Amino acid sequence: MQDLYGVYRALEEQVMRQALPDLGPVRGLSGPELLEADEGEVARLLILAAVGSYAAGGPPATDVLSVVSRRYQERSFLCTGRSLPRAVELIGLLDAAVAARSLRQLGEVADHVSQGWPGYSDSVFPAAFTALAARLDPMSTDAGGAGLGAGTFNGTAFRPAAAFATASAPGAASEAASGDGGFAVTSFTRREAGLGHAAAGRAVQAADLLRESLGRYRASPYRADAVWVFTDLILAELMAGRVREAAGVGEEQHRFVEEVFTTLPPVTGPAGAGVAFTRPAGLRPRALAPEDHELLLRHVRTGQFLVEACRHRSAEDFAAAVDLLSFGWAHFADSPYPRILRHLAGRYAAPGAPWEVCLGAEGWWHRMLRSSRARVTSAHLVATATALRARLAHAGLLVQGDVALLDAAVVHARLYGAAATVEWVTRYVGELRPRIPDLLRAAVTYLQAPTAQEAARLLASYTALRAACAAPDLLCAAGLHPAGPLHPAGPLHP
């Protein structure tokens, strides 16, 4: 029995030859080769089978693919329910596009398939969509001149095996996405190409590509992505020295977000249902959760801080933009944004006062927690905590700033004792209580623990409540062993 990768490669080769796909191996997927596979790869295989069948002039494969999808969803431990429901809905949209002979709907399918997949332009999908378009409308300009057998798309070689390859870095999309690439050009590939140009310092080319991507995203259901591309375009305009134009993009972004707020109802279901907006299980968002509301406003604030930083050469505003852009994003340093921000800092920072583009408030927070493993003074730890809280507050991350201050109190208590900690943290209680009453109560209770065993239990309660806020890991970063005591004075050795 072939594994999923082998089935995909065979299916891919059949689609390249414009041969009718053999769905037998797909239908036969049932054992470990299916149940131990990644859900995203299963979804991509099913979509390719559906597109390939139509592209070769075959019948719809929907029934067969639905059986495989249900089998995986019902039996696989690895099924998260995030990719396959979208794939099933997308195959239905493909069926509707073929039935209506609609190239517009087919383009919508291609746009959905490409989202979040840097290897899309190098895969077999653009050529498969082109072949299908030729069947739906032989006179269409998008469908002409692209054969599958030669392994090229509009004169650009594609690598079919990219579907299962490791995703490349953002901005590294194929050059096929940079020209008149037909179905290789989508909202996502245009954005990736634009970010690549911006990271390389080519601001004008980046702005053109990002503006096109934004137009495509605004016509799609991916509204959260559209809001983010607004921020990308602001960065590109600022890199090009067009501060007034960047401010105009920011105003347009704000109007777009207000429109989203008025058109999408608030979430009424269980908490967390709002992830259907930022990463929807279906193809279209249905509602807006409080965290979605905050995410969109965060992008608006990022753009505003960027414009103000460049307009007034303000290092403080630039730091706030970096904090908003990077906070909670573990792979920020590997993205194109540090390089883009470095171009911006080189152009607008005051001479002799360089702007920091990588170490945001979250990294600073992490360093503060790790100070429990070093011999830092009480005054240094308190000063770091209060400065970090002020920086987060300037960026609008008020709750995170409050949590950082309480984290400093926990670390301080381990280093210098509860009494010394209460002495300085008490002055902030009136400000903390309205925003984080439960977490404040847990921290106060921890500081009053009578024994080491009780302290360990109360520290666990504090970290559990703290998990609701995006923040660095407390126990691992600070080296706080749950069973450790509250020492009366003096720094602890790790």
Short mmCIF file of N, CA, C and O in Angstrom, two decimals, residues 182-252:
data_model
loop_
_atom_site.label_atom_id
_atom_site.label_comp_id
_atom_site.label_asym_id
_atom_site.label_seq_id
_atom_site.Cartn_x
_atom_site.Cartn_y
_atom_site.Cartn_z
N GLY A 182 -1.22 34.01 -14.75
CA GLY A 182 -2.50 33.34 -14.75
C GLY A 182 -2.88 32.85 -13.37
O GLY A 182 -2.92 33.61 -12.40
N PHE A 183 -3.15 31.55 -13.25
CA PHE A 183 -3.59 31.00 -11.97
C PHE A 183 -2.44 30.86 -10.97
O PHE A 183 -2.68 30.46 -9.84
N ALA A 184 -1.22 31.15 -11.37
CA ALA A 184 -0.12 31.18 -10.40
C ALA A 184 -0.13 32.47 -9.59
O ALA A 184 0.54 32.58 -8.57
N VAL A 185 -0.89 33.46 -10.05
CA VAL A 185 -0.97 34.74 -9.36
C VAL A 185 -2.24 34.80 -8.53
O VAL A 185 -3.35 34.72 -9.06
N THR A 186 -2.08 34.90 -7.22
CA THR A 186 -3.21 35.01 -6.30
C THR A 186 -2.93 36.12 -5.31
O THR A 186 -1.84 36.71 -5.29
N SER A 187 -3.89 36.38 -4.46
CA SER A 187 -3.68 37.40 -3.43
C SER A 187 -2.48 37.05 -2.55
O SER A 187 -1.68 37.92 -2.20
N PHE A 188 -2.33 35.77 -2.22
CA PHE A 188 -1.24 35.35 -1.34
C PHE A 188 0.11 35.43 -2.04
O PHE A 188 1.08 35.93 -1.47
N THR A 189 0.20 34.95 -3.27
CA THR A 189 1.49 34.97 -3.96
C THR A 189 1.93 36.39 -4.27
O THR A 189 3.13 36.70 -4.25
N ARG A 190 0.98 37.27 -4.57
CA ARG A 190 1.34 38.67 -4.80
C ARG A 190 1.89 39.29 -3.51
O ARG A 190 2.85 40.06 -3.53
N ARG A 191 1.27 38.94 -2.39
CA ARG A 191 1.76 39.49 -1.12
C ARG A 191 3.17 38.96 -0.81
O ARG A 191 4.04 39.70 -0.38
N GLU A 192 3.37 37.65 -0.99
CA GLU A 192 4.68 37.06 -0.72
C GLU A 192 5.76 37.70 -1.59
O GLU A 192 6.86 38.00 -1.11
N ALA A 193 5.45 37.92 -2.87
CA ALA A 193 6.42 38.56 -3.76
C ALA A 193 6.68 40.00 -3.32
O ALA A 193 7.82 40.47 -3.35
N GLY A 194 5.63 40.70 -2.89
CA GLY A 194 5.80 42.07 -2.42
C GLY A 194 6.67 42.15 -1.18
O GLY A 194 7.55 43.02 -1.07
N LEU A 195 6.46 41.24 -0.24
CA LEU A 195 7.28 41.21 0.97
C LEU A 195 8.74 40.88 0.63
O LEU A 195 9.67 41.40 1.25
N GLY A 196 8.93 40.01 -0.35
CA GLY A 196 10.28 39.69 -0.78
C GLY A 196 11.00 40.91 -1.33
O GLY A 196 12.18 41.15 -1.02
N HIS A 197 10.32 41.71 -2.15
CA HIS A 197 10.92 42.93 -2.68
C HIS A 197 11.20 43.92 -1.56
O HIS A 197 12.24 44.59 -1.55
N ALA A 198 10.26 44.03 -0.60
CA ALA A 198 10.46 44.97 0.50
C ALA A 198 11.66 44.57 1.34
O ALA A 198 12.48 45.42 1.73
N ALA A 199 11.80 43.28 1.62
CA ALA A 199 12.95 42.81 2.41
C ALA A 199 14.27 43.09 1.69
O ALA A 199 15.30 43.32 2.33
N ALA A 200 14.24 43.08 0.36
CA ALA A 200 15.45 43.35 -0.43
C ALA A 200 15.67 44.84 -0.64
O ALA A 200 16.65 45.23 -1.30
N GLY A 201 14.78 45.68 -0.12
CA GLY A 201 14.95 47.12 -0.24
C GLY A 201 14.37 47.73 -1.49
O GLY A 201 14.58 48.92 -1.76
N ARG A 202 13.60 46.96 -2.26
CA ARG A 202 12.99 47.48 -3.49
C ARG A 202 11.58 47.98 -3.16
O ARG A 202 10.58 47.28 -3.40
N ALA A 203 11.50 49.17 -2.62
CA ALA A 203 10.26 49.68 -2.05
C ALA A 203 9.17 49.89 -3.10
O ALA A 203 8.01 49.57 -2.88
N VAL A 204 9.53 50.47 -4.24
CA VAL A 204 8.51 50.80 -5.25
C VAL A 204 7.88 49.53 -5.81
O VAL A 204 6.65 49.42 -5.94
N GLN A 205 8.72 48.54 -6.15
CA GLN A 205 8.18 47.27 -6.65
C GLN A 205 7.32 46.59 -5.58
O GLN A 205 6.26 46.03 -5.88
N ALA A 206 7.77 46.66 -4.33
CA ALA A 206 7.00 46.06 -3.24
C ALA A 206 5.64 46.71 -3.11
O ALA A 206 4.61 46.03 -2.97
N ALA A 207 5.60 48.04 -3.18
CA ALA A 207 4.33 48.75 -3.03
C ALA A 207 3.36 48.38 -4.15
O ALA A 207 2.16 48.18 -3.91
N ASP A 208 3.85 48.25 -5.37
CA ASP A 208 2.98 47.89 -6.50
C ASP A 208 2.37 46.51 -6.29
O ASP A 208 1.17 46.30 -6.49
N LEU A 209 3.21 45.54 -5.90
CA LEU A 209 2.71 44.17 -5.70
C LEU A 209 1.76 44.10 -4.51
O LEU A 209 0.73 43.41 -4.57
N LEU A 210 2.08 44.79 -3.44
CA LEU A 210 1.22 44.76 -2.25
C LEU A 210 -0.10 45.46 -2.52
O LEU A 210 -1.15 45.04 -2.00
N ARG A 211 -0.09 46.50 -3.32
CA ARG A 211 -1.34 47.17 -3.66
C ARG A 211 -2.23 46.24 -4.48
O ARG A 211 -3.45 46.20 -4.28
N GLU A 212 -1.62 45.48 -5.39
CA GLU A 212 -2.42 44.51 -6.15
C GLU A 212 -2.95 43.41 -5.24
O GLU A 212 -4.11 43.00 -5.34
N SER A 213 -2.09 42.91 -4.34
CA SER A 213 -2.54 41.89 -3.39
C SER A 213 -3.68 42.40 -2.54
O SER A 213 -4.67 41.68 -2.30
N LEU A 214 -3.58 43.64 -2.08
CA LEU A 214 -4.63 44.22 -1.25
C LEU A 214 -5.95 44.28 -2.01
O LEU A 214 -7.02 43.97 -1.45
N GLY A 215 -5.89 44.68 -3.28
CA GLY A 215 -7.12 44.71 -4.08
C GLY A 215 -7.76 43.34 -4.19
O GLY A 215 -9.00 43.21 -4.09
N ARG A 216 -6.94 42.31 -4.35
CA ARG A 216 -7.47 40.95 -4.43
C ARG A 216 -8.05 40.51 -3.09
O ARG A 216 -9.10 39.88 -3.03
N TYR A 217 -7.35 40.81 -2.00
CA TYR A 217 -7.83 40.40 -0.68
C TYR A 217 -9.13 41.11 -0.32
O TYR A 217 -10.01 40.53 0.32
N ARG A 218 -9.26 42.37 -0.71
CA ARG A 218 -10.48 43.10 -0.38
C ARG A 218 -11.69 42.53 -1.10
O ARG A 218 -12.83 42.69 -0.64
N ALA A 219 -11.45 41.86 -2.23
CA ALA A 219 -12.54 41.23 -2.96
C ALA A 219 -12.78 39.79 -2.51
O ALA A 219 -13.64 39.11 -3.06
N SER A 220 -12.01 39.33 -1.52
CA SER A 220 -12.11 37.95 -1.05
C SER A 220 -12.66 37.94 0.37
O SER A 220 -12.81 38.98 1.01
N PRO A 221 -12.94 36.75 0.91
CA PRO A 221 -13.41 36.69 2.30
C PRO A 221 -12.31 36.83 3.33
O PRO A 221 -12.61 36.84 4.52
N TYR A 222 -11.06 36.95 2.91
CA TYR A 222 -9.94 36.99 3.85
C TYR A 222 -9.73 38.43 4.35
O TYR A 222 -8.75 39.09 4.01
N ARG A 223 -10.64 38.88 5.19
CA ARG A 223 -10.60 40.29 5.62
C ARG A 223 -9.46 40.54 6.61
O ARG A 223 -8.87 41.62 6.62
N ALA A 224 -9.18 39.57 7.46
CA ALA A 224 -8.07 39.75 8.40
C ALA A 224 -6.76 39.87 7.63
O ALA A 224 -5.90 40.69 7.97
N ASP A 225 -6.59 39.08 6.57
CA ASP A 225 -5.39 39.18 5.74
C ASP A 225 -5.33 40.54 5.04
O ASP A 225 -4.26 41.13 4.91
N ALA A 226 -6.50 41.02 4.60
CA ALA A 226 -6.53 42.33 3.94
C ALA A 226 -6.05 43.42 4.89
O ALA A 226 -5.27 44.31 4.51
N VAL A 227 -6.49 43.35 6.16
CA VAL A 227 -6.07 44.36 7.13
C VAL A 227 -4.56 44.31 7.33
O VAL A 227 -3.90 45.34 7.44
N TRP A 228 -3.99 43.10 7.37
CA TRP A 228 -2.54 42.96 7.53
C TRP A 228 -1.80 43.51 6.31
O TRP A 228 -0.76 44.17 6.43
N VAL A 229 -2.32 43.27 5.11
CA VAL A 229 -1.65 43.76 3.90
C VAL A 229 -1.68 45.29 3.86
O VAL A 229 -0.76 45.91 3.31
N PHE A 230 -2.71 45.90 4.43
CA PHE A 230 -2.69 47.35 4.58
C PHE A 230 -1.42 47.78 5.31
O PHE A 230 -0.74 48.74 4.91
N THR A 231 -1.10 47.07 6.41
CA THR A 231 0.11 47.40 7.18
C THR A 231 1.36 47.18 6.34
O THR A 231 2.31 47.98 6.38
N ASP A 232 1.39 46.09 5.56
CA ASP A 232 2.53 45.85 4.67
C ASP A 232 2.71 47.00 3.68
O ASP A 232 3.83 47.43 3.41
N LEU A 233 1.59 47.48 3.15
CA LEU A 233 1.66 48.57 2.17
C LEU A 233 2.14 49.86 2.83
O LEU A 233 2.89 50.63 2.22
N ILE A 234 1.73 50.10 4.05
CA ILE A 234 2.23 51.27 4.79
C ILE A 234 3.75 51.19 4.92
O ILE A 234 4.47 52.18 4.70
N LEU A 235 4.26 50.01 5.26
CA LEU A 235 5.71 49.83 5.36
C LEU A 235 6.40 50.13 4.03
O LEU A 235 7.43 50.82 4.00
N ALA A 236 5.85 49.62 2.94
CA ALA A 236 6.47 49.83 1.64
C ALA A 236 6.45 51.31 1.24
O ALA A 236 7.44 51.84 0.71
N GLU A 237 5.33 51.98 1.50
CA GLU A 237 5.25 53.41 1.16
C GLU A 237 6.25 54.22 1.98
O GLU A 237 6.89 55.15 1.48
N LEU A 238 6.40 53.87 3.26
CA LEU A 238 7.37 54.58 4.10
C LEU A 238 8.79 54.31 3.63
O LEU A 238 9.65 55.21 3.63
N MET A 239 9.08 53.07 3.22
CA MET A 239 10.40 52.76 2.68
C MET A 239 10.72 53.60 1.46
O MET A 239 11.87 54.01 1.24
N ALA A 240 9.69 53.87 0.67
CA ALA A 240 9.87 54.68 -0.54
C ALA A 240 9.92 56.18 -0.24
O ALA A 240 10.06 56.98 -1.16
N GLY A 241 9.78 56.55 1.03
CA GLY A 241 9.82 57.96 1.41
C GLY A 241 8.51 58.68 1.23
O GLY A 241 8.46 59.92 1.33
N ARG A 242 7.42 57.93 1.01
CA ARG A 242 6.12 58.56 0.76
C ARG A 242 5.29 58.53 2.04
O ARG A 242 4.34 57.75 2.18
N VAL A 243 5.63 59.39 2.98
CA VAL A 243 4.97 59.39 4.28
C VAL A 243 3.50 59.78 4.15
O VAL A 243 2.63 59.19 4.80
N ARG A 244 3.20 60.79 3.33
CA ARG A 244 1.81 61.22 3.17
C ARG A 244 0.95 60.10 2.58
O ARG A 244 -0.18 59.88 3.03
N GLU A 245 1.50 59.41 1.60
CA GLU A 245 0.74 58.30 1.01
C GLU A 245 0.54 57.19 2.03
O GLU A 245 -0.53 56.56 2.08
N ALA A 246 1.56 56.92 2.84
CA ALA A 246 1.42 55.90 3.88
C ALA A 246 0.33 56.27 4.88
O ALA A 246 -0.45 55.41 5.31
N ALA A 247 0.26 57.54 5.25
CA ALA A 247 -0.79 57.99 6.15
C ALA A 247 -2.17 57.79 5.52
O ALA A 247 -3.13 57.40 6.21
N GLY A 248 -2.26 58.04 4.21
CA GLY A 248 -3.53 57.82 3.52
C GLY A 248 -3.94 56.35 3.53
O GLY A 248 -5.12 56.02 3.69
N VAL A 249 -2.96 55.44 3.36
CA VAL A 249 -3.24 54.01 3.43
C VAL A 249 -3.73 53.65 4.83
O VAL A 249 -4.66 52.85 5.00
N GLY A 250 -3.13 54.26 5.86
CA GLY A 250 -3.57 54.00 7.22
C GLY A 250 -5.00 54.42 7.46
O GLY A 250 -5.76 53.73 8.14
N GLU A 251 -5.38 55.58 6.91
CA GLU A 251 -6.77 56.03 7.05
C GLU A 251 -7.73 55.09 6.34
O GLU A 251 -8.82 54.78 6.84
N GLU A 252 -7.32 54.61 5.18
CA GLU A 252 -8.15 53.66 4.44
C GLU A 252 -8.26 52.34 5.21
O GLU A 252 -9.33 51.71 5.24
#
